[in-house]
Amino acid sequence: MSAQPHSYAADDPEKALKYAIQHVKGDRTQIVEGVIQTTVPTWDHENVADEIREQLGPTLRKLGCRAGSGDLDLPGSSNWYVPDLAVVPRELAKGGGALVPDQTLLVVEVTSESNGDTDRIAKRRRYAEYGAPLYLLVDRQERTCTLFSEPSRLGYAKTDGPRPFGTSVHLPAPFALELDTSGF
C-alpha cells in the first residue's frame, strides 16, 4: 500500500474505488469484478503459500526477485488483487506500490472454500488478460495444482494439470524448478 497521497478525479469511479480500497483497515482487501472482498486466510491456507515461498527461496535469490502478497492493479477494470504470492523483480518490489500482473514472473492463488471459484475462474481469466506469465492455482478443495502459462487476452493457452497434491509441478524458466506439493 502506498503511503503517498493519491489524487483522482471525482468523475473517475475506477480510480476512486481503487484509492478507497487501499485505505480499508485490514490485511487483505481486494476488488474482484467490482466486489470488495476482505479475507482472513486460515493457517492451512498460509501453510501452502509458505511452503511455496520456502521452495522458491534459493531460486529467487539467484534471480534477484522477491515473493510476497503485494497489491496488483488491473488498470481499466474494477479489479485490485492481493494474490497469495507473487514473484517480482527486486527492483520493482523495493519502494514499489501496486504493480500490474505483467510485471510478475509468477502469481500463485491458493483457494479457500469461501472464494475458490474466484481463483479458478475470474482471477485466472484476468491474470491471463493482464499478462501474468505464469499462474499457479493451488486448489485446496480439489487437492490439486494447475500451472497456467502463455497468457493472452482470451486466457491461458497452455495448462499443466490439474496434478494431485503429492506430485511435483514443473515451474519453467526462469525458475526451472520442480515444486514439491506433498506438504500441501
Short mmCIF file of C-alpha atoms in Angstrom, two decimals:
data_model
loop_
_atom_site.label_atom_id
_atom_site.label_comp_id
_atom_site.label_asym_id
_atom_site.label_seq_id
_atom_site.Cartn_x
_atom_site.Cartn_y
_atom_site.Cartn_z
CA MET A 1 0.00 0.00 0.00
CA SER A 2 1.41 3.36 -0.99
CA ALA A 3 1.79 5.96 1.72
CA GLN A 4 1.95 8.76 -0.83
CA PRO A 5 -1.12 10.97 -1.31
CA HIS A 6 -3.10 9.99 -4.34
CA SER A 7 -5.38 12.22 -6.31
CA TYR A 8 -8.22 11.19 -8.52
CA ALA A 9 -10.87 12.95 -10.49
CA ALA A 10 -14.31 12.82 -8.90
CA ASP A 11 -15.69 11.60 -12.21
CA ASP A 12 -13.33 8.58 -12.37
CA PRO A 13 -15.04 5.81 -10.38
CA GLU A 14 -12.29 3.24 -11.07
CA LYS A 15 -9.59 5.40 -9.53
CA ALA A 16 -11.85 6.46 -6.66
CA LEU A 17 -12.67 2.83 -5.83
CA LYS A 18 -9.03 1.75 -6.02
CA TYR A 19 -7.99 4.69 -3.86
CA ALA A 20 -10.61 3.74 -1.26
CA ILE A 21 -9.64 0.07 -1.22
CA GLN A 22 -6.08 0.98 -0.31
CA HIS A 23 -7.39 2.72 2.79
CA VAL A 24 -9.52 -0.10 4.18
CA LYS A 25 -8.19 -1.24 7.52
CA GLY A 26 -7.08 -4.85 7.32
CA ASP A 27 -4.60 -7.11 5.63
CA ARG A 28 -6.20 -8.46 2.51
CA THR A 29 -8.83 -6.33 0.90
CA GLN A 30 -9.25 -6.68 -2.82
CA ILE A 31 -11.75 -5.94 -5.56
CA VAL A 32 -12.83 -8.82 -7.78
CA GLU A 33 -15.09 -7.87 -10.66
CA GLY A 34 -16.26 -4.81 -8.73
CA VAL A 35 -16.98 -6.68 -5.47
CA ILE A 36 -14.93 -5.71 -2.41
CA GLN A 37 -13.60 -8.78 -0.60
CA THR A 38 -11.86 -8.75 2.76
CA THR A 39 -10.33 -12.13 3.57
CA VAL A 40 -8.52 -13.60 6.53
CA PRO A 41 -6.66 -16.74 5.40
CA THR A 42 -6.64 -19.85 7.58
CA TRP A 43 -3.41 -21.35 8.84
CA ASP A 44 -3.75 -24.20 6.35
CA HIS A 45 -4.06 -21.65 3.56
CA GLU A 46 -0.99 -19.75 4.80
CA ASN A 47 0.94 -23.01 5.18
CA VAL A 48 0.60 -23.72 1.45
CA ALA A 49 1.78 -20.23 0.47
CA ASP A 50 4.72 -20.52 2.86
CA GLU A 51 5.68 -23.98 1.53
CA ILE A 52 5.89 -22.48 -1.96
CA ARG A 53 7.83 -19.42 -0.77
CA GLU A 54 10.37 -21.65 1.02
CA GLN A 55 10.91 -23.82 -2.06
CA LEU A 56 11.32 -20.78 -4.29
CA GLY A 57 13.77 -19.08 -1.90
CA PRO A 58 17.14 -20.18 -3.36
CA THR A 59 15.94 -19.58 -6.93
CA LEU A 60 14.56 -16.15 -6.04
CA ARG A 61 17.93 -15.10 -4.65
CA LYS A 62 19.69 -16.23 -7.86
CA LEU A 63 17.14 -14.37 -9.99
CA GLY A 64 17.17 -11.22 -7.87
CA CYS A 65 13.46 -11.48 -7.12
CA ARG A 66 11.09 -11.08 -4.19
CA ALA A 67 7.99 -13.06 -3.29
CA GLY A 68 5.06 -11.59 -1.41
CA SER A 69 1.40 -10.72 -1.48
CA GLY A 70 1.60 -7.12 -2.67
CA ASP A 71 -1.17 -5.31 -4.49
CA LEU A 72 -1.78 -5.95 -8.18
CA ASP A 73 -3.77 -3.35 -10.11
CA LEU A 74 -5.65 -4.26 -13.26
CA PRO A 75 -5.99 -0.84 -14.93
CA GLY A 76 -9.15 -0.17 -16.88
CA SER A 77 -11.14 -2.68 -14.82
CA SER A 78 -12.82 -2.78 -11.43
CA ASN A 79 -10.19 -5.22 -10.14
CA TRP A 80 -7.49 -4.79 -7.49
CA TYR A 81 -5.99 -8.11 -6.42
CA VAL A 82 -3.94 -9.22 -3.45
CA PRO A 83 -2.52 -12.58 -4.57
CA ASP A 84 -1.46 -15.20 -2.07
CA LEU A 85 2.01 -14.99 -3.58
CA ALA A 86 3.57 -13.11 -6.46
CA VAL A 87 7.18 -13.18 -7.62
CA VAL A 88 8.54 -9.87 -8.90
CA PRO A 89 11.97 -8.47 -9.73
CA ARG A 90 13.66 -6.94 -6.68
CA GLU A 91 13.92 -3.50 -8.31
CA LEU A 92 10.13 -3.35 -8.72
CA ALA A 93 9.46 -4.51 -5.15
CA LYS A 94 11.77 -2.03 -3.46
CA GLY A 95 9.80 1.14 -2.82
CA GLY A 96 7.05 -0.10 -5.10
CA GLY A 97 3.34 0.38 -4.69
CA ALA A 98 0.86 -1.61 -6.72
CA LEU A 99 2.21 -3.49 -9.71
CA VAL A 100 0.39 -4.94 -12.70
CA PRO A 101 0.28 -8.66 -13.49
CA ASP A 102 2.64 -8.45 -16.48
CA GLN A 103 5.37 -7.20 -14.11
CA THR A 104 5.28 -10.51 -12.22
CA LEU A 105 7.15 -13.69 -13.05
CA LEU A 106 4.67 -15.92 -11.22
CA VAL A 107 1.34 -15.43 -9.46
CA VAL A 108 0.05 -18.03 -7.00
CA GLU A 109 -3.51 -18.25 -5.69
CA VAL A 110 -4.50 -20.76 -3.02
CA THR A 111 -8.22 -21.47 -2.93
CA SER A 112 -10.45 -21.15 0.10
CA GLU A 113 -13.90 -22.64 0.46
CA SER A 114 -15.46 -19.18 0.52
CA ASN A 115 -13.94 -17.94 -2.75
CA GLY A 116 -12.43 -20.86 -4.67
CA ASP A 117 -14.33 -20.06 -7.85
CA THR A 118 -12.85 -16.55 -7.81
CA ASP A 119 -9.36 -18.05 -8.10
CA ARG A 120 -10.42 -20.79 -10.54
CA ILE A 121 -12.38 -18.59 -12.95
CA ALA A 122 -12.28 -14.80 -12.54
CA LYS A 123 -8.68 -14.39 -11.45
CA ARG A 124 -7.37 -16.94 -13.95
CA ARG A 125 -9.07 -15.08 -16.79
CA ARG A 126 -7.91 -11.65 -15.60
CA TYR A 127 -4.32 -12.70 -14.87
CA ALA A 128 -4.09 -14.01 -18.44
CA GLU A 129 -5.70 -10.89 -19.88
CA TYR A 130 -3.23 -8.68 -17.99
CA GLY A 131 -0.20 -10.75 -18.98
CA ALA A 132 0.89 -12.65 -15.85
CA PRO A 133 3.30 -15.12 -17.48
CA LEU A 134 2.69 -17.97 -15.01
CA TYR A 135 -0.36 -18.55 -12.82
CA LEU A 136 -0.25 -21.40 -10.30
CA LEU A 137 -3.64 -22.37 -8.92
CA VAL A 138 -3.40 -24.42 -5.73
CA ASP A 139 -6.89 -25.82 -5.24
CA ARG A 140 -7.19 -26.92 -1.63
CA GLN A 141 -10.74 -28.20 -2.10
CA GLU A 142 -9.85 -30.39 -5.10
CA ARG A 143 -6.36 -31.10 -3.66
CA THR A 144 -4.72 -30.28 -7.00
CA CYS A 145 -2.28 -27.81 -8.55
CA THR A 146 -2.57 -26.41 -12.06
CA LEU A 147 0.00 -24.23 -13.79
CA PHE A 148 -1.25 -21.89 -16.50
CA SER A 149 1.14 -20.25 -18.97
CA GLU A 150 1.25 -18.41 -22.31
CA PRO A 151 -1.23 -15.64 -21.45
CA SER A 152 -3.38 -13.77 -23.94
CA ARG A 153 -6.44 -11.55 -23.81
CA LEU A 154 -8.56 -14.69 -24.26
CA GLY A 155 -6.98 -16.76 -21.47
CA TYR A 156 -4.00 -19.01 -20.98
CA ALA A 157 -3.01 -21.09 -24.00
CA LYS A 158 -1.14 -23.74 -22.01
CA THR A 159 -2.27 -25.71 -18.95
CA ASP A 160 -0.26 -28.22 -16.92
CA GLY A 161 -2.57 -30.08 -14.60
CA PRO A 162 -4.54 -30.48 -12.54
CA ARG A 163 -1.94 -32.50 -10.68
CA PRO A 164 -2.89 -34.13 -7.38
CA PHE A 165 -1.16 -32.97 -4.20
CA GLY A 166 1.90 -35.11 -3.67
CA THR A 167 3.07 -34.93 -7.28
CA SER A 168 5.58 -32.32 -8.40
CA VAL A 169 4.73 -29.33 -10.57
CA HIS A 170 7.38 -28.14 -13.00
CA LEU A 171 7.87 -24.37 -12.93
CA PRO A 172 9.54 -23.48 -16.25
CA ALA A 173 12.17 -20.80 -16.91
CA PRO A 174 13.22 -18.62 -15.31
CA PHE A 175 12.58 -20.90 -12.31
CA ALA A 176 13.45 -24.32 -13.76
CA LEU A 177 12.22 -25.88 -10.53
CA GLU A 178 10.22 -28.94 -9.52
CA LEU A 179 7.74 -27.74 -6.91
CA ASP A 180 7.10 -30.42 -4.26
CA THR A 181 3.39 -30.41 -3.34
CA SER A 182 3.49 -33.18 -0.74
CA GLY A 183 3.36 -30.64 2.11
CA PHE A 184 0.18 -29.00 0.82
#
